[in-house]
mmCIF file of C-alpha atoms in Angstrom:
data_model
loop_
_atom_site.group_PDB
_atom_site.id
_atom_site.type_symbol
_atom_site.label_atom_id
_atom_site.label_comp_id
_atom_site.label_asym_id
_atom_site.label_seq_id
_atom_site.Cartn_x
_atom_site.Cartn_y
_atom_site.Cartn_z
ATOM 1 C CA MET A 1309 44.712 68.283 -28.598
ATOM 2 C CA ALA A 1310 48.411 68.065 -27.805
ATOM 3 C CA THR A 1311 49.448 66.584 -24.474
ATOM 4 C CA ASP A 1312 52.706 67.393 -22.745
ATOM 5 C CA TYR A 1313 53.731 64.110 -21.160
ATOM 6 C CA ASP A 1314 56.756 65.700 -19.490
ATOM 7 C CA ALA A 1315 54.704 68.190 -17.500
ATOM 8 C CA PRO A 1316 54.130 67.372 -13.807
ATOM 9 C CA ARG A 1317 50.854 65.636 -13.177
ATOM 10 C CA ARG A 1318 48.107 67.256 -11.170
ATOM 11 C CA THR A 1319 45.767 65.315 -8.958
ATOM 12 C CA GLU A 1320 42.006 65.798 -9.014
ATOM 13 C CA THR A 1321 42.077 67.658 -5.711
ATOM 14 C CA GLU A 1322 44.574 70.129 -7.156
ATOM 15 C CA ASP A 1323 42.396 70.484 -10.260
ATOM 16 C CA LEU A 1324 39.338 71.264 -8.166
ATOM 17 C CA ARG A 1325 41.158 73.837 -6.051
ATOM 18 C CA GLU A 1326 42.773 75.625 -8.996
ATOM 19 C CA ASP A 1327 39.856 75.649 -11.444
ATOM 20 C CA SER A 1328 37.602 78.660 -11.315
ATOM 21 C CA LEU A 1329 33.859 78.438 -11.026
ATOM 22 C CA GLU A 1330 33.449 79.728 -14.592
ATOM 23 C CA GLU A 1331 35.733 77.005 -15.982
ATOM 24 C CA LEU A 1332 33.792 74.319 -14.152
ATOM 25 C CA LYS A 1333 30.473 75.656 -15.478
ATOM 26 C CA ALA A 1334 31.898 75.766 -19.008
ATOM 27 C CA ARG A 1335 33.066 72.148 -18.747
ATOM 28 C CA ARG A 1336 29.668 71.028 -17.506
ATOM 29 C CA SER A 1337 27.844 72.766 -20.352
ATOM 30 C CA GLU A 1338 30.276 71.263 -22.908
ATOM 31 C CA ALA A 1339 29.677 67.792 -21.515
ATOM 32 C CA GLN A 1340 25.898 68.236 -21.637
ATOM 33 C CA ALA A 1341 25.974 69.770 -25.105
ATOM 34 C CA ALA A 1342 27.557 66.688 -26.660
ATOM 35 C CA ALA A 1343 24.839 65.181 -28.822
ATOM 36 C CA VAL A 1344 24.684 61.659 -30.133
ATOM 37 C CA ASP A 1345 25.056 61.557 -33.900
ATOM 38 C CA VAL A 1346 22.418 59.100 -35.072
ATOM 39 C CA ASP A 1347 22.172 58.197 -38.708
ATOM 40 C CA GLU A 1348 18.584 58.185 -39.928
ATOM 41 C CA SER A 1349 19.197 55.041 -41.962
ATOM 42 C CA ASP A 1350 19.884 53.113 -38.736
ATOM 43 C CA THR A 1351 16.600 51.656 -37.611
ATOM 44 C CA ALA A 1352 15.613 49.156 -34.947
ATOM 45 C CA GLU A 1353 15.365 46.446 -37.616
ATOM 46 C CA SER A 1354 19.115 46.556 -38.248
ATOM 47 C CA PHE A 1355 19.960 45.534 -34.673
ATOM 48 C CA GLU A 1356 20.028 41.836 -33.810
ATOM 49 C CA LEU A 1357 18.713 41.014 -30.364
ATOM 50 C CA PRO A 1358 20.249 38.255 -28.195
ATOM 51 C CA GLY A 1359 17.091 36.119 -28.230
ATOM 52 C CA ALA A 1360 16.511 36.443 -31.966
ATOM 53 C CA ASP A 1361 14.776 33.641 -33.866
ATOM 54 C CA LEU A 1362 17.432 31.803 -35.861
ATOM 55 C CA SER A 1363 15.207 28.902 -36.946
ATOM 56 C CA GLY A 1364 15.654 29.848 -40.603
ATOM 57 C CA GLU A 1365 19.444 29.688 -40.382
ATOM 58 C CA GLU A 1366 21.233 26.577 -41.563
ATOM 59 C CA LEU A 1367 24.569 25.461 -40.123
ATOM 60 C CA SER A 1368 26.969 23.104 -41.790
ATOM 61 C CA VAL A 1369 29.401 21.310 -39.470
ATOM 62 C CA ARG A 1370 31.627 18.431 -40.419
ATOM 63 C CA VAL A 1371 31.549 15.782 -37.683
ATOM 64 C CA ILE A 1372 34.690 13.702 -37.278
ATOM 65 C CA PRO A 1373 34.317 10.370 -35.463
ATOM 66 C CA LYS A 1374 36.355 9.716 -32.317
ATOM 67 C CA GLN A 1375 39.892 8.634 -33.217
ATOM 68 C CA ASP A 1376 41.784 5.659 -31.747
ATOM 69 C CA ASP A 1377 44.025 7.960 -29.688
ATOM 70 C CA GLU A 1378 41.081 9.822 -28.110
ATOM 71 C CA PHE A 1379 38.803 9.086 -25.157
ATOM 72 C CA THR A 1380 35.534 10.400 -23.771
ATOM 73 C CA CYS A 1381 35.738 11.705 -20.215
ATOM 74 C CA SER A 1382 33.141 9.975 -18.046
ATOM 75 C CA SER A 1383 32.722 13.114 -15.931
ATOM 76 C CA CYS A 1384 32.354 15.987 -18.440
ATOM 77 C CA PHE A 1385 31.649 13.803 -21.523
ATOM 78 C CA LEU A 1386 34.091 15.713 -23.735
ATOM 79 C CA VAL A 1387 36.415 13.969 -26.174
ATOM 80 C CA TYR A 1388 40.128 14.454 -25.438
ATOM 81 C CA HIS A 1389 43.440 13.155 -26.729
ATOM 82 C CA ARG A 1390 45.016 10.337 -24.684
ATOM 83 C CA SER A 1391 47.643 12.791 -23.410
ATOM 84 C CA ARG A 1392 44.853 14.479 -21.345
ATOM 85 C CA LEU A 1393 43.992 11.239 -19.499
ATOM 86 C CA ALA A 1394 44.437 11.608 -15.727
ATOM 87 C CA GLU A 1395 42.726 8.535 -14.232
ATOM 88 C CA GLU A 1396 41.478 5.223 -15.533
ATOM 89 C CA ASN A 1397 39.174 3.243 -13.210
ATOM 90 C CA GLY A 1398 37.927 0.258 -15.172
ATOM 91 C CA ASN A 1399 35.709 1.715 -17.920
ATOM 92 C CA GLN A 1400 35.727 5.194 -16.394
ATOM 93 C CA LEU A 1401 38.242 7.516 -18.022
ATOM 94 C CA ILE A 1402 38.751 10.902 -16.343
ATOM 95 C CA CYS A 1403 40.416 13.899 -18.017
ATOM 96 C CA VAL A 1404 42.996 16.171 -16.379
ATOM 97 C CA ASP A 1405 40.449 18.976 -15.966
ATOM 98 C CA CYS A 1406 37.980 16.823 -14.016
ATOM 99 C CA ALA A 1407 40.587 14.989 -11.901
#
C-alpha cells in the first residue's frame, strides 16, 4: 500500500469523526478475519522451553589462568585488568564498578 508522506497528518480524533459507521464495521471485521497461518509440520516438540533439560549437552570452554596484570575484586570476585583497580586496602583490591 502506497503512503503519501507529504499529505497532512490526521489525528485519531479526526479519524473517528470522519469515518463512517460502515467503514468502522468493515475495519473491525477485517481485523477479526485475520487468521494465523500455522504450518502443520510445526509441533510442540520443535519449541524449546526456558526450563529445558540440558544435562545431555556438553560445553567446551578454554579456561585461561589469571595473568600478572590482572586482579580479583574482593567485592564482586570478578577478574579485571589492573587499569580497572580503584582501591587497594592491604589485600583487598576493589574494582571501579564496586568502588
